[in-house]
Coordinates of C-alpha atoms and ligand atoms in Angstrom, one line a residue:
M1 CA 106.2 60.9 151.3
Q2 CA 106.0 64.6 150.5
R3 CA 108.6 65.8 148.0
I4 CA 107.4 69.2 147.1
R5 CA 108.5 71.9 149.5
I6 CA 108.0 75.6 149.5
L7 CA 111.3 77.5 149.2
P8 CA 112.2 79.9 151.9
E9 CA 111.3 83.3 150.8
H10 CA 114.9 84.7 150.5
L11 CA 115.8 81.8 148.2
A12 CA 112.8 82.3 146.0
N13 CA 113.6 85.9 145.8
Q14 CA 117.2 85.1 144.8
I15 CA 116.0 82.9 141.9
A16 CA 113.5 85.5 140.7
A17 CA 116.2 88.2 140.9
G18 CA 117.9 86.4 138.0
E19 CA 115.2 87.8 135.7
V20 CA 115.3 91.4 136.9
V21 CA 118.9 91.9 138.0
Q22 CA 121.4 90.5 135.4
R23 CA 124.1 93.0 135.9
P24 CA 124.9 96.3 137.6
E25 CA 123.3 98.1 134.6
S26 CA 119.9 96.5 135.5
V27 CA 120.1 97.9 139.0
V28 CA 120.8 101.4 137.7
K29 CA 118.0 101.1 135.2
E30 CA 115.5 100.0 137.9
L31 CA 116.6 102.6 140.4
V32 CA 116.5 105.5 138.0
E33 CA 113.2 104.4 136.6
N34 CA 111.8 104.4 140.1
A35 CA 113.2 107.9 140.6
I36 CA 111.5 109.0 137.4
D37 CA 108.2 107.4 138.5
A38 CA 108.5 109.2 141.8
G39 CA 108.4 112.5 139.9
A40 CA 112.1 113.4 140.4
T41 CA 113.4 116.4 138.4
S42 CA 117.0 115.7 139.3
I43 CA 118.7 112.3 139.5
T44 CA 122.3 111.6 140.4
V45 CA 124.0 108.3 139.9
V46 CA 127.3 107.4 141.5
V47 CA 128.9 104.1 140.5
H48 CA 132.0 102.5 142.0
E49 CA 133.9 99.8 140.2
G50 CA 131.4 99.4 137.4
G51 CA 128.7 99.1 140.0
L52 CA 130.1 95.9 141.5
R53 CA 131.2 97.7 144.6
S54 CA 128.4 100.2 144.9
I55 CA 125.7 102.0 143.0
Q56 CA 124.0 105.0 144.5
V57 CA 121.0 106.8 143.0
V58 CA 119.8 110.0 144.6
D59 CA 116.6 111.7 143.6
N60 CA 114.4 114.6 144.6
G61 CA 111.2 112.8 144.0
S62 CA 108.2 112.1 146.2
G63 CA 110.0 110.1 148.9
M64 CA 108.3 107.4 150.9
S65 CA 106.6 107.0 154.3
R66 CA 107.9 104.6 156.8
E67 CA 105.3 102.0 155.9
D68 CA 106.0 102.4 152.2
L69 CA 109.7 102.1 152.7
E70 CA 109.4 98.8 154.5
L71 CA 107.0 97.5 151.9
S72 CA 109.0 98.7 149.0
V73 CA 111.5 95.8 149.3
V74 CA 108.8 93.2 149.5
R75 CA 108.1 91.2 146.4
H76 CA 105.1 92.3 144.4
A77 CA 104.7 95.4 146.5
T78 CA 104.0 98.3 144.2
S79 CA 102.2 101.6 144.4
K80 CA 101.7 101.7 140.6
I81 CA 99.0 99.3 139.8
A82 CA 96.2 98.1 142.0
R83 CA 93.7 96.4 139.7
Q84 CA 93.8 94.0 136.8
E85 CA 92.5 96.8 134.5
D86 CA 95.5 99.0 135.3
L87 CA 97.7 96.5 133.6
H88 CA 96.2 97.6 130.3
A89 CA 97.0 101.3 130.8
I90 CA 100.4 101.5 132.3
Q91 CA 101.7 105.0 132.5
T92 CA 104.7 104.4 134.8
L93 CA 108.0 102.7 134.0
G94 CA 107.7 100.2 136.8
F95 CA 104.6 98.2 137.8
R96 CA 105.7 94.7 138.8
G97 CA 106.9 95.6 142.3
E98 CA 109.8 93.2 141.8
A99 CA 112.8 95.3 141.4
L100 CA 113.7 96.4 144.9
A101 CA 112.8 92.9 146.3
S102 CA 115.1 91.3 143.7
I103 CA 117.9 93.7 144.3
A104 CA 117.7 93.3 148.0
A105 CA 117.9 89.5 147.5
V106 CA 121.3 89.8 145.9
A107 CA 123.0 92.8 147.4
E108 CA 123.2 94.9 150.6
V109 CA 120.7 97.8 150.3
E110 CA 120.5 101.1 152.1
I111 CA 117.6 103.4 151.5
A112 CA 117.1 106.9 153.0
T113 CA 113.9 108.7 152.2
S114 CA 111.6 111.4 153.4
L115 CA 108.2 112.8 152.5
D116 CA 108.1 116.5 151.7
G117 CA 107.4 118.5 154.8
D118 CA 107.9 115.7 157.3
A119 CA 110.0 116.5 160.4
H120 CA 112.4 113.6 159.8
G121 CA 112.9 110.9 157.3
W122 CA 113.5 107.1 157.4
R123 CA 116.5 104.9 156.8
L124 CA 116.6 101.2 156.1
Y125 CA 119.6 99.0 155.8
M126 CA 119.3 95.3 154.9
R127 CA 121.4 92.3 153.8
P128 CA 119.9 89.5 151.7
G129 CA 117.5 87.5 153.9
D130 CA 117.0 90.3 156.5
S131 CA 113.5 91.6 157.2
P132 CA 113.2 95.3 156.6
T133 CA 113.0 97.6 159.6
A134 CA 113.2 101.3 159.1
K135 CA 114.8 103.7 161.6
P136 CA 114.3 107.5 161.9
S137 CA 116.9 109.5 160.1
A138 CA 117.6 113.1 159.2
S139 CA 115.2 114.8 156.7
R140 CA 116.2 115.1 153.1
V141 CA 114.2 115.7 149.9
G142 CA 113.4 112.6 148.0
T143 CA 115.1 109.2 148.2
S144 CA 118.7 107.9 148.1
M145 CA 119.2 104.3 147.3
T146 CA 122.6 102.6 147.7
V147 CA 123.2 99.0 146.5
M148 CA 126.5 97.4 147.7
N149 CA 128.4 94.3 146.9
L150 CA 126.1 93.1 144.2
F151 CA 126.0 89.3 143.8
A152 CA 128.4 88.8 146.8
N153 CA 126.0 86.0 147.9
V154 CA 125.7 84.5 144.4
P155 CA 129.3 84.0 143.2
A156 CA 128.1 82.1 140.1
R157 CA 126.4 85.2 138.9
R158 CA 129.3 87.4 139.7
K159 CA 131.5 85.2 137.4
F160 CA 129.3 86.1 134.5
L161 CA 130.0 89.8 134.8
K162 CA 132.5 91.5 132.6
S163 CA 135.3 93.9 133.6
A164 CA 134.3 97.0 135.7
L165 CA 135.0 99.0 132.6
T166 CA 132.6 97.1 130.4
E167 CA 129.9 97.1 133.1
F168 CA 130.3 100.8 133.4
R169 CA 129.9 101.2 129.7
Y170 CA 126.5 99.3 129.9
I171 CA 125.5 101.6 132.7
S172 CA 126.4 104.8 130.8
E173 CA 124.5 103.5 127.7
T174 CA 121.4 103.0 129.8
L175 CA 121.7 106.3 131.4
Q176 CA 122.0 107.9 127.9
K177 CA 118.7 106.3 126.9
L178 CA 117.0 107.5 130.1
A179 CA 118.4 111.0 129.7
I180 CA 117.3 111.3 126.1
A181 CA 113.9 109.9 127.0
R182 CA 113.4 112.6 129.6
P183 CA 115.0 115.9 128.6
D184 CA 112.9 117.6 131.4
V185 CA 115.0 115.8 134.1
R186 CA 118.5 116.6 135.1
F187 CA 120.8 113.6 135.0
V188 CA 124.2 113.4 136.6
L189 CA 126.6 110.4 136.4
Y190 CA 129.8 109.8 138.3
D191 CA 132.3 107.0 137.8
G192 CA 133.8 107.0 141.2
Q193 CA 135.1 110.6 141.6
A194 CA 134.9 111.4 137.9
L195 CA 132.0 113.3 136.6
V196 CA 130.9 111.6 133.4
M197 CA 127.7 113.3 132.5
D198 CA 125.7 116.3 133.8
V199 CA 122.7 117.4 131.7
Q200 CA 120.3 120.1 132.8
P201 CA 116.6 120.1 131.9
E202 CA 116.5 121.3 128.3
Q203 CA 114.8 121.0 125.0
A204 CA 114.7 117.6 123.5
N205 CA 117.0 118.4 120.5
K206 CA 119.6 119.9 122.8
R207 CA 119.4 116.9 125.0
V208 CA 120.1 114.6 122.1
C209 CA 123.1 116.7 121.1
H210 CA 124.4 116.8 124.7
V211 CA 124.1 113.1 125.2
M212 CA 125.4 112.0 121.9
R213 CA 128.1 114.7 122.0
S214 CA 129.3 114.4 118.4
I215 CA 126.0 115.7 117.1
H216 CA 125.1 119.3 116.5
E217 CA 121.7 120.9 116.4
E218 CA 122.1 121.6 112.7
D219 CA 122.6 117.8 112.1
L220 CA 119.1 117.1 113.3
L221 CA 115.9 117.2 111.2
T222 CA 112.7 117.4 113.1
L223 CA 110.2 114.6 112.8
E224 CA 106.6 115.2 113.8
H225 CA 103.6 113.2 112.6
S226 CA 100.4 111.8 113.9
E227 CA 98.0 109.3 112.4
Q228 CA 95.6 106.7 113.7
A229 CA 96.1 107.3 117.4
L230 CA 99.9 107.2 116.9
W231 CA 102.0 110.3 117.7
I232 CA 105.5 110.4 116.4
K233 CA 108.1 113.0 117.4
G234 CA 111.8 113.0 117.2
F235 CA 115.0 114.0 115.5
L236 CA 116.6 112.4 112.5
G237 CA 120.3 112.8 111.9
T238 CA 121.4 114.0 108.5
A239 CA 123.6 111.8 106.3
S240 CA 126.8 113.4 107.7
A241 CA 125.8 112.4 111.2
S242 CA 125.5 108.7 110.4
R243 CA 127.7 106.3 112.2
K244 CA 129.4 102.9 111.6
N245 CA 127.4 101.4 114.5
R246 CA 123.8 101.6 115.8
G247 CA 124.9 103.4 118.9
G248 CA 123.1 106.6 117.9
Q249 CA 119.6 105.1 117.6
F250 CA 117.0 105.7 120.3
L251 CA 113.4 104.6 120.2
F252 CA 110.9 105.3 122.9
L253 CA 107.4 104.1 123.3
N254 CA 105.2 106.0 125.7
G255 CA 108.4 107.2 127.5
R256 CA 110.0 103.8 127.7
S257 CA 113.1 103.0 125.8
I258 CA 112.4 100.0 123.6
H259 CA 114.2 97.6 121.3
S260 CA 112.3 97.0 118.2
K261 CA 114.1 95.4 115.3
S262 CA 111.2 96.0 113.0
L263 CA 110.8 99.7 113.9
S264 CA 114.5 100.4 113.7
F265 CA 114.4 98.7 110.3
A266 CA 111.6 100.9 109.2
V267 CA 113.7 103.9 109.9
A268 CA 116.9 102.4 108.4
Q269 CA 115.0 101.6 105.3
A270 CA 113.9 105.1 104.8
Y271 CA 117.6 106.1 105.0
E272 CA 118.6 103.4 102.5
L273 CA 119.4 105.8 99.7
V274 CA 120.6 108.6 101.9
I275 CA 123.6 107.0 103.6
P276 CA 126.2 104.6 102.3
Q277 CA 126.1 100.9 103.0
G278 CA 127.6 100.0 106.3
H279 CA 126.6 103.3 107.9
H280 CA 123.7 103.6 110.3
P281 CA 121.5 106.6 110.8
V282 CA 121.3 108.5 114.0
F283 CA 117.9 109.1 115.4
A284 CA 115.8 109.6 118.5
I285 CA 112.2 108.9 118.1
W286 CA 109.3 109.1 120.6
L287 CA 106.2 107.1 119.7
D288 CA 103.1 107.6 121.7
I289 CA 100.2 105.2 121.4
D290 CA 97.2 104.9 123.5
P291 CA 98.4 102.5 126.3
E292 CA 95.2 100.5 125.8
R293 CA 96.5 99.6 122.4
I294 CA 99.8 98.2 123.3
D295 CA 100.9 95.4 125.5
V296 CA 104.0 96.2 127.6
N297 CA 103.6 93.2 129.8
I298 CA 105.9 91.0 127.8
H299 CA 109.4 90.8 129.0
P300 CA 110.5 91.2 132.6
Q301 CA 112.9 93.9 131.6
K302 CA 110.2 95.5 129.5
H303 CA 112.4 96.2 126.5
E304 CA 110.3 94.4 124.1
V305 CA 106.9 95.7 123.4
K306 CA 104.1 94.1 121.5
F307 CA 101.8 96.3 119.3
D308 CA 98.4 95.3 118.3
N309 CA 99.0 96.5 114.8
E310 CA 102.8 96.4 114.3
R311 CA 102.6 96.5 110.5
A312 CA 100.6 99.8 110.6
V313 CA 103.0 101.3 113.0
F314 CA 105.9 100.2 110.8
M315 CA 104.4 101.8 107.7
I316 CA 103.4 105.0 109.3
L317 CA 106.8 105.5 110.9
Q318 CA 108.6 104.6 107.7
Q319 CA 106.5 107.1 105.7
A320 CA 106.9 109.8 108.2
V321 CA 110.7 109.4 108.2
T322 CA 110.8 109.2 104.4
H323 CA 108.8 112.4 104.2
V324 CA 111.2 114.3 106.4
L325 CA 114.2 113.1 104.5
A326 CA 112.6 113.9 101.2
K327 CA 111.7 117.4 102.4
A328 CA 115.3 118.0 103.4
N329 CA 116.2 116.8 99.9
L330 CA 118.1 113.9 101.3
V331 CA 116.1 111.3 99.4
P332 CA 115.5 112.2 95.8
D333 CA 111.8 112.8 96.1
L334 CA 109.9 111.9 92.9
S335 CA 106.9 113.9 94.1
T336 CA 108.8 117.2 93.8
F337 CA 109.1 116.8 90.0
Q338 CA 107.4 119.7 88.3
P339 CA 104.0 119.2 86.6
L340 CA 104.4 118.4 83.0
A341 CA 102.6 121.5 81.7
Q342 CA 99.6 123.7 82.2
A343 CA 96.9 121.7 80.4
P344 CA 95.4 119.2 82.7
L345 CA 95.1 116.4 80.3
Q346 CA 97.4 115.3 77.6
S347 CA 97.9 112.2 75.6
L348 CA 101.2 111.1 74.2
P349 CA 101.8 108.8 71.3
G350 CA 102.8 105.7 73.1
G351 CA 103.7 102.1 72.5
M352 CA 101.5 99.2 71.4
D353 CA 98.3 100.5 72.9
G354 CA 98.3 103.7 71.1
H355 CA 98.0 106.5 73.6
V356 CA 98.8 107.3 77.1
A357 CA 96.5 109.8 78.7
F358 CA 97.6 111.6 81.7
N359 CA 96.7 114.5 83.9
R360 CA 99.4 117.1 83.5
L361 CA 98.9 118.6 86.9
T362 CA 99.0 115.5 89.0
G363 CA 101.0 113.4 86.6
E364 CA 98.4 110.7 87.0
I365 CA 98.2 108.3 84.2
L366 CA 94.6 107.7 83.4
D367 CA 94.3 104.0 83.1
S368 CA 92.4 103.3 80.0
R369 CA 93.6 99.7 79.9
P370 CA 90.5 97.7 79.0
H371 CA 89.8 94.5 80.7
A372 CA 90.3 92.0 77.9
A373 CA 88.0 89.5 79.5
L374 CA 85.2 91.8 78.8
G375 CA 86.2 92.0 75.2
T376 CA 86.4 95.8 74.9
T377 CA 89.1 97.5 73.0
T378 CA 91.1 100.6 73.7
S379 CA 88.9 103.4 74.8
S380 CA 89.1 106.7 73.1
P381 CA 91.0 109.5 74.8
L382 CA 89.2 111.1 77.6
P383 CA 87.1 114.3 77.0
G384 CA 89.3 117.3 77.1
A385 CA 92.4 115.5 76.3
Q386 CA 94.7 117.2 73.8
R387 CA 95.4 114.7 71.2
A388 CA 98.9 114.6 69.9
A389 CA 99.5 113.2 66.4
A390 CA 98.7 109.5 66.5
T391 CA 102.0 108.1 65.4
P392 CA 102.8 104.5 66.0
S393 CA 105.6 103.9 68.4
T394 CA 109.1 103.6 66.9
G395 CA 110.9 103.6 70.2
F396 CA 111.7 105.5 73.2
H397 CA 113.3 108.4 71.4
Q398 CA 110.0 109.5 70.1
A399 CA 108.2 109.5 73.4
Y400 CA 111.2 111.2 74.9
E401 CA 111.6 113.8 72.3
Q402 CA 107.9 114.5 72.5
L403 CA 108.2 115.0 76.2
V404 CA 111.2 117.3 75.9
R405 CA 109.5 119.4 73.2
D406 CA 106.3 119.7 75.2
E407 CA 107.8 120.6 78.5
H408 CA 109.9 123.6 77.6
G409 CA 112.5 122.5 80.1
A410 CA 110.0 121.3 82.7
R411 CA 111.5 118.3 84.4
E412 CA 110.2 114.9 84.1
A413 CA 111.7 111.5 84.7
A414 CA 111.8 110.8 81.0
V415 CA 113.0 107.3 80.1
L416 CA 116.1 107.3 78.0
Y417 CA 116.5 103.6 77.4
V418 CA 115.8 100.3 79.0
D419 CA 118.4 97.5 79.5
R420 CA 118.4 94.4 81.5
G421 CA 115.4 95.2 83.6
L422 CA 116.7 98.7 84.4
A423 CA 115.2 101.9 83.0
Y424 CA 117.7 104.9 82.6
C425 CA 115.9 108.2 83.1
R426 CA 116.6 111.8 82.9
H427 CA 116.4 113.3 86.3
E428 CA 116.8 116.9 87.6
D429 CA 119.9 116.0 89.6
G430 CA 121.5 113.6 87.2
L431 CA 120.7 110.1 86.0
M432 CA 118.0 108.0 87.6
I433 CA 118.2 104.3 87.3
I434 CA 115.0 102.4 88.0
R435 CA 114.7 98.7 88.6
L436 CA 111.5 97.9 86.7
Y437 CA 110.6 94.8 88.7
A438 CA 110.8 96.6 92.1
A439 CA 109.1 99.6 90.7
A440 CA 106.2 97.5 89.3
E441 CA 105.9 95.8 92.6
R442 CA 105.6 99.2 94.4
V443 CA 103.1 100.6 91.9
L444 CA 100.9 97.5 91.9
Y445 CA 100.9 97.2 95.6
D446 CA 99.9 100.8 96.1
K447 CA 97.2 100.5 93.6
M448 CA 95.9 97.4 95.2
L449 CA 95.7 99.1 98.5
Q450 CA 94.1 102.2 97.2
R451 CA 91.5 100.4 95.1
T452 CA 90.7 98.1 98.0
E453 CA 90.3 101.1 100.3
A454 CA 88.0 102.8 97.9
A455 CA 86.0 99.7 97.0
A456 CA 86.9 96.6 98.9
G457 CA 85.6 93.4 97.3
S458 CA 84.8 94.9 93.9
S459 CA 85.7 92.6 91.2
E460 CA 85.4 92.5 87.5
Q461 CA 82.7 90.1 86.4
L462 CA 83.7 87.5 83.9
I463 CA 81.4 86.9 81.1
F464 CA 82.6 83.4 81.0
P465 CA 83.1 82.2 84.6
V466 CA 86.0 79.9 85.0
A467 CA 85.6 76.5 86.7
V468 CA 88.6 75.4 88.8
H469 CA 88.9 71.9 90.4
V470 CA 90.3 72.0 93.9
D471 CA 91.2 69.4 96.5
A472 CA 89.5 69.1 99.9
V473 CA 92.2 71.1 101.8
S474 CA 92.1 74.0 99.4
K475 CA 88.4 74.0 99.7
L476 CA 88.6 74.3 103.5
V477 CA 91.3 77.0 103.2
L478 CA 89.0 78.9 100.8
E479 CA 86.0 78.6 103.1
E480 CA 88.1 79.8 106.0
H481 CA 89.3 82.8 104.2
K482 CA 86.1 83.6 102.4
Q483 CA 86.1 87.2 103.6
L484 CA 89.7 87.8 102.6
V485 CA 89.2 86.3 99.2
S486 CA 86.3 88.5 98.4
T487 CA 88.0 91.6 99.8
L488 CA 90.9 90.8 97.5
G489 CA 88.4 91.0 94.6
F490 CA 87.9 87.4 93.7
N491 CA 84.3 86.4 93.4
V492 CA 84.2 82.7 93.9
Q493 CA 81.4 80.1 94.4
I494 CA 82.2 76.8 95.9
E495 CA 80.3 73.7 95.0
A496 CA 81.4 70.1 95.6
D497 CA 85.0 70.1 94.4
V498 CA 84.6 72.8 91.8
C499 CA 85.1 76.5 92.4
T500 CA 83.5 78.8 90.0
V501 CA 85.4 82.0 89.6
N502 CA 82.8 84.6 88.6
G503 CA 84.8 87.7 89.1
I504 CA 88.5 88.6 89.3
P505 CA 90.4 91.7 90.6
W506 CA 91.3 94.4 88.2
Y507 CA 95.0 93.4 87.9
V508 CA 94.4 89.9 86.6
S509 CA 94.6 89.8 82.9
A510 CA 92.6 87.8 80.5
G511 CA 93.6 84.2 80.2
N512 CA 95.3 84.3 83.6
E513 CA 92.2 83.8 85.7
E514 CA 92.7 80.2 86.7
E515 CA 96.4 80.5 87.3
S516 CA 95.9 83.6 89.5
F517 CA 93.2 81.9 91.4
R518 CA 95.5 78.9 92.0
F519 CA 98.2 81.2 93.2
L520 CA 95.8 82.9 95.6
L521 CA 94.9 79.4 96.9
E522 CA 98.5 78.5 97.6
Q523 CA 99.3 81.8 99.2
L524 CA 96.2 81.7 101.5
Q525 CA 97.8 78.9 103.4
T526 CA 100.7 81.2 104.4
V527 CA 98.6 83.8 106.1
E528 CA 97.4 81.6 108.9
G529 CA 97.0 83.2 112.3
L530 CA 97.3 86.8 111.2
D531 CA 94.5 89.3 111.6
L532 CA 92.6 90.3 108.5
D533 CA 94.6 93.5 107.9
K534 CA 97.9 91.7 108.0
Q535 CA 96.6 89.0 105.8
M536 CA 95.5 91.5 103.2
D537 CA 98.8 93.2 103.4
K538 CA 100.7 90.0 103.0
M539 CA 98.6 88.9 100.1
F540 CA 99.0 92.2 98.4
I541 CA 102.8 92.0 98.7
K542 CA 102.7 88.6 97.2
L543 CA 100.2 89.4 94.5
A544 CA 102.1 92.5 93.6
R545 CA 105.3 90.6 93.4
R546 CA 103.7 88.1 91.1
Q547 CA 102.0 90.6 88.9
A548 CA 105.2 92.6 88.7
G549 CA 106.7 89.6 86.8
N550 CA 104.1 90.1 84.1
A551 CA 104.2 93.8 84.2
V552 CA 107.9 94.0 83.3
Q553 CA 107.6 91.7 80.3
D554 CA 106.3 94.7 78.4
V555 CA 109.2 97.1 77.9
S556 CA 107.5 99.2 75.3
P557 CA 108.3 102.9 75.7
S558 CA 104.8 103.9 76.8
H559 CA 104.5 101.1 79.2
V560 CA 107.8 101.9 80.9
Q561 CA 107.1 105.6 80.9
R562 CA 103.8 104.9 82.5
L563 CA 105.4 102.8 85.2
V564 CA 108.0 105.5 85.9
S565 CA 105.3 108.1 86.2
D566 CA 103.1 105.9 88.4
L567 CA 106.1 105.2 90.6
R568 CA 106.6 108.9 91.3
R569 CA 103.1 109.1 92.7
C570 CA 103.8 106.4 95.3
T571 CA 104.6 107.8 98.7
M572 CA 107.2 105.2 99.4
S573 CA 108.5 105.3 95.9
H574 CA 112.1 104.5 96.8
V575 CA 111.4 101.0 98.1
S576 CA 109.3 98.1 97.0
P577 CA 106.8 96.6 99.4
S578 CA 109.1 93.7 100.0
G579 CA 111.9 96.1 100.9
K580 CA 114.1 96.3 97.7
P581 CA 115.3 99.7 96.5
T582 CA 113.3 100.8 93.4
Y583 CA 115.7 103.3 92.1
T584 CA 118.9 105.2 92.6
V585 CA 120.1 108.5 91.3
I586 CA 123.6 109.2 90.1
T587 CA 123.9 112.9 90.6
N588 CA 125.6 115.3 88.2
D589 CA 128.1 116.1 90.9
E590 CA 129.1 112.5 91.3
L591 CA 129.5 112.0 87.5
E592 CA 131.6 115.1 87.5
R593 CA 133.8 113.7 90.2
R594 CA 134.1 110.4 88.5
L595 CA 135.1 111.9 85.2
Q596 CA 137.7 114.2 86.5
Ligands
ADP1 P1 107.7 99.0 140.8 O1 108.6 100.1 140.4 O2 107.5 98.0 139.8 O3 106.5 99.4 141.5 P2 109.9 98.5 142.7 O4 110.3 97.3 143.4 O5 110.9 99.1 141.7 O6 108.5 98.2 141.9 O7 109.5 99.6 143.7 C1 108.5 99.3 144.7 C2 107.8 100.5 145.2 O8 108.7 101.3 145.9 C3 107.3 101.4 144.1 O9 106.1 101.1 143.6 C4 107.3 102.8 144.8 O10 106.1 103.0 145.4 C5 108.4 102.7 145.8 N1 109.7 103.3 145.3 C6 110.8 102.7 144.8 N2 111.7 103.6 144.5 C7 111.3 104.9 144.9 C8 111.8 106.2 144.8 N3 113.0 106.5 144.4 N4 111.0 107.2 145.3 C9 109.8 106.9 145.8 N5 109.2 105.7 145.9 C10 109.9 104.7 145.4
MG2 MG1 110.5 100.0 139.8

């Protein structure tokens, strides 16, 4: 007995429609996207009763021939992709050829269209289940699509809809996104008879203001950056433009509005110190990536997009935003501190290890920390360094006084005192408070990245290699991640159940070789399934976190001062790689206010 039957086409269409058409808003989005794909420069949307009664979208785009019109409502009929390869380089908003067929399965549809220059156009009216037959009609420019009585034939779906008012709100939000995405196109929206929006083709920043209304041009900072085949353009709201909700956040990828929790988070994080908690920044950001490098074929509604290197996009975006905010003086930017003095090299009497040598122009601390495993002692100051009197450390005051004396008022984040893991520093705008742990994490992570970029896999050879016994699983894990382990700077030889550690990365201190190696082994098991770049990144975050624990044990003045100075050289100095703020600044103005 045969039990499997093929569904009648109109039923199959109705089921599939559930994916594409969830509510009137989805219809508007699909129709407007089609108009944009057809090259329209003017699009008018008229909605009645939240779209439940009717939705009409009129465009001045390319129009369709009779054959195309009849095909347009057939499932998987599309003019936008023809071959498998096209899927990897989608330039249009639509490509599945599903929208019109799905809409026609759950509503009455009327389409009037004509090709430019044709003597007359074509008109098609159909109810769910009808086969499409076009009739001649008067000529007009472009296409008009009307969708009536949505879900009248699927009462169960209609029940899920909200009030006409709410449905209209969804529609207008979607139209806002589309209008911001395409400032070169005129968008008009009517709610019944009432004109809700009419924006003429204009510059992108003006469009943002016109759509968001409460924003003025002077509230927007311009963002522009390109790196690694990624182009970023957009506008960032100043602190005063921030809102209590995320309604003012627009992200576009290759012209398509996207939801990306991680990218929105990247931007929000850059704003962390700029706006109060509970507020959300306003922004409109256009990302452009080579379509070959992103996969948009993920979700039927195409909101969610997959990148082939999301972490890199995240970092680049966050840094670009941070840079703009810093330039506008919204984030206290450590890199704007003045150089310490004229002479390029200077050494200061420091803590336990005698001297801190640093480049006065760049603020760079010249790391003279010896690797204890090699048995060397503190190296002498570098050639050209001006030696200050070699006084043993008696506390922060000395280092601080020295700085103040030296700098003739030049500003430096001089450490005043350290208490409970926080360093209190003098700052040009007031008082800067640094969380040492988070700062150490940031500094270590950046150094790990930099040094690995400069010389991946370089490790410091141990004079006395360390033998570590490992179990069978760890051995397998180690074998599997051989490349990663060596890139991270561990030089390891595996024999039977003994691993011989011959070399270690620069940041592992003497006596900690075995422990660090074991930590590495444990952590390796958590990076399964990532590509090498991401594995490295994840490992660096973990290693930096762990090392930071050691780094903050030492609260000697020179050590803390070095940490603070190192922090200011980090591009993302205000946040640790695991996302914690590293410092905050209490401005003089604020202190003034508080003490009034
Ligand atoms: P898709 O957009 O994924 O191709 P649709 O079902 O949305 O699928 O549309 C089917 C086809 O109908 C499109 O590929 C396009 O050729 C044509 N079409 C739809 N809307 C318009 C329009 N407003 N102007 C011109 N052609 C259109
Ligand atoms: Mg479409």
